[in-house]
Structure formats: structure tokens, C-alpha cells
Coordinates of C-alpha atoms in Angstrom, one line a residue:
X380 CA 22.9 17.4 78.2
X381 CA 24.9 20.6 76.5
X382 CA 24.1 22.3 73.6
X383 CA 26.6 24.1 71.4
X384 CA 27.2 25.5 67.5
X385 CA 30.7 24.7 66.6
X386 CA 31.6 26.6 63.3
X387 CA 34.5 24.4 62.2
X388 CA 34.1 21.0 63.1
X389 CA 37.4 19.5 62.2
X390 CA 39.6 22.6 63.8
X391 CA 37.2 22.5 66.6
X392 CA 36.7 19.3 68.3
X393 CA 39.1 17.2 66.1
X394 CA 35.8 15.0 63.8
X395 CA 38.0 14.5 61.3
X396 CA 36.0 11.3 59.6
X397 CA 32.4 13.8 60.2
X398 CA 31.6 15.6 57.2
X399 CA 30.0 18.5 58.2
X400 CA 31.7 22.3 58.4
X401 CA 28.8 23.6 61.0
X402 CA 26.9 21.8 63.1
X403 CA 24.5 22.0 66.2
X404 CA 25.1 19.4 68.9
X405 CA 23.1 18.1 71.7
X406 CA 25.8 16.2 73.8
X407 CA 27.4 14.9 76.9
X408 CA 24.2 12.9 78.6
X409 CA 23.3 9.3 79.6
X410 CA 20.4 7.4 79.0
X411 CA 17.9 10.0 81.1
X412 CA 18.2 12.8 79.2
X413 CA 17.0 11.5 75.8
X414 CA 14.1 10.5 77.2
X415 CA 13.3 13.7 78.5
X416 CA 13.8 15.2 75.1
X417 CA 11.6 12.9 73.6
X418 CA 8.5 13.5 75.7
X419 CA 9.2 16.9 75.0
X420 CA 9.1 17.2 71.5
X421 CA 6.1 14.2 71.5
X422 CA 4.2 16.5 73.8
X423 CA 5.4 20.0 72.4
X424 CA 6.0 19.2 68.5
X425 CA 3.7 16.5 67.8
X426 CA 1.0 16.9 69.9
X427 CA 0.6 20.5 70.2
X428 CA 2.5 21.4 67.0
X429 CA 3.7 24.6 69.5
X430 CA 7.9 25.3 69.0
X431 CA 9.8 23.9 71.6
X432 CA 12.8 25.9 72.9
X433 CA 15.6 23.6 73.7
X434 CA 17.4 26.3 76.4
X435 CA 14.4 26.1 78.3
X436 CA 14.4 22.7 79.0
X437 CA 15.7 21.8 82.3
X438 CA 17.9 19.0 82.0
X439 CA 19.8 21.6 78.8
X440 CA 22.5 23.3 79.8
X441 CA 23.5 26.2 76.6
X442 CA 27.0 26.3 75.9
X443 CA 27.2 29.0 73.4
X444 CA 23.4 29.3 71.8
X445 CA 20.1 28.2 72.2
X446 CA 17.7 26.3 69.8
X447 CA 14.1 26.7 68.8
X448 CA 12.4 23.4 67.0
X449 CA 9.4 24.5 65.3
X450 CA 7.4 22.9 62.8
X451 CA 7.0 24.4 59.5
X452 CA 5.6 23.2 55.9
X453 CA 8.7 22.3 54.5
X454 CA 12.1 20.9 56.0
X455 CA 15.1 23.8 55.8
X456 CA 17.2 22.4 59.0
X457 CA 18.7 24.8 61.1
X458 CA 19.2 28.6 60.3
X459 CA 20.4 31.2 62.8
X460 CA 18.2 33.7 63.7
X461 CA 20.6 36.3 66.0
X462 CA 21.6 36.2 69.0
X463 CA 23.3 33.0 69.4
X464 CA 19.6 31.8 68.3
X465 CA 18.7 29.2 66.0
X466 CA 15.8 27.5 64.7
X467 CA 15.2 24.1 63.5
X468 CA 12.4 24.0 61.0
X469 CA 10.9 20.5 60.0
X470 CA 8.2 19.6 58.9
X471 CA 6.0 16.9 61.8
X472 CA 6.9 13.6 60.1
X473 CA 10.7 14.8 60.2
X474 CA 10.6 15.4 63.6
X475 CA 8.5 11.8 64.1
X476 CA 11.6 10.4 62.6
X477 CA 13.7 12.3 64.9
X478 CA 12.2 10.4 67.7
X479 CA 13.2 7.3 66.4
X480 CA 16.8 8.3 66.2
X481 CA 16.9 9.6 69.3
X482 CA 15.3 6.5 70.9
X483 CA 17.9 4.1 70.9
X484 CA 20.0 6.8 73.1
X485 CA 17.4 5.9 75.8
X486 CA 18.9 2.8 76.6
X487 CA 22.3 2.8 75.5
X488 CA 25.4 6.0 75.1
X489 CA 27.2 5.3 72.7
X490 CA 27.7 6.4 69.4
X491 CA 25.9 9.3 67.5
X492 CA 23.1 10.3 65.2
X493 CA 22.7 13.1 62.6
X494 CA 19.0 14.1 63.9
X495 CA 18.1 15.3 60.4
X496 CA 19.5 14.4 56.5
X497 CA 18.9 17.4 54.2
X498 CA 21.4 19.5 52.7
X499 CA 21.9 22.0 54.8
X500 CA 24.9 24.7 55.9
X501 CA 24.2 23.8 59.6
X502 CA 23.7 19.8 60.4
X503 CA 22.6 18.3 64.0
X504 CA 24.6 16.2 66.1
X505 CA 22.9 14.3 69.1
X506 CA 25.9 12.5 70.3
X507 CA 26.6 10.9 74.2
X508 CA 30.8 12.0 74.2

């Protein structure tokens, strides 16, 4: 699984039906990976409400930045922080939904899912391809 900030999505990597300028994606994995992710944010996120630091994980391989998810009070999406840093701030329910989008990835690769819905400048792509 890679993760990478693209600034201009449709100059970029050619998404020209995505509507979206910036975006964080989590990409390029099969079935194993997801499931990986999920325990960590169920045991990290949910269960210990701690932020869990995505270019730690193991099975992540940064392509150009790194990504903190932390719970906050209030969703705001992702903001950049410096240093090719940025955080994810959602509130625990959000990121309980986020596990059910990211659960159908567990069994099949295919498609995509925006991992949040809030009207941000940066969205967050958890795509297979």
C-alpha cells in the first residue's frame, strides 16, 4: 500500500471524471492490506482514541508525505502540517464510518472510495489501481 499527496489531480494522474484539485491517496494494494489498516485504526483510533501515524505502519510505503489520523471534536479533513506532514482530523464516529468503507476492500480490489465527505481543500482517496 502507497501513500502520496498529488496537488493537481487531473494534470497528475489523468482522473479526469474525479472532482477533487488535491487529494491524499492510500493506493496500489490487494485485499491484505486493508485489513491491516483497519485493525489499526479499530485498535489505535477507536479503542485507544491515540493518533495513528500511517508512515509507520508496516505494510505503508510513503511516496511523497506521511499522514497522521487523529481524532478531534470536530471533522476538518486533512490539513498539512509541514514537512510533507499531514493530518487527518475526524471526529470517532467519522472514522467508524471510515471502517465501513474501507471494508469492502478486504475482500475485493476494485474500484475506490472517498474515505471522508466534507468540504475540504484536500480529499482522501483509498483506491486498489
Amino acid at each position: 500500500m502507497k501513500l502520496e499527496f498529488v496537488n493537481n489531480v487531473n494534470k497528475a494522474i489523468g482522473f479526469s471524471l474525479i472532482d477533487a484539485e488535491r487529494l491524499v491517496r492510500l493506493y496500489d494494494f490487494d485485499t491484505a492490506q486493508p485489513a491491516l489498516l483497519l485493525n489499526a485504526i479499530q485498535q489505535t483510533i477507536i479503542e485507544e482514541q491515540q493518533p495513528l501515524n500511517l508512515g509507520e505502519l508496516s505494510f505503508i510505503k510513503p511516496v511523497n508525505c506521511n499522514m497522521i489520523l487523529a481524532v478531534s471534536d470536530e471533522d476538518t479533513g486533512i490539513a498539512y502540517i509541514g514537512k510533507n506532514t499531514f493530518v487527518c482530523s475526524l471526529t470517532l464516529e467519522s472514522f467508524k464510518k471510515m471502517t465501513t468503507l474501507i471494508q469492502p476492500f478486504t475482500k475485493k480490489t476494485n474500484g475506490y472510495q472517498w474515505l471522508y465527505e466534507l468540504d475540504n481543500d484536500i480529499d482522501f482517496l483509498f483506491s486498489p489501481g
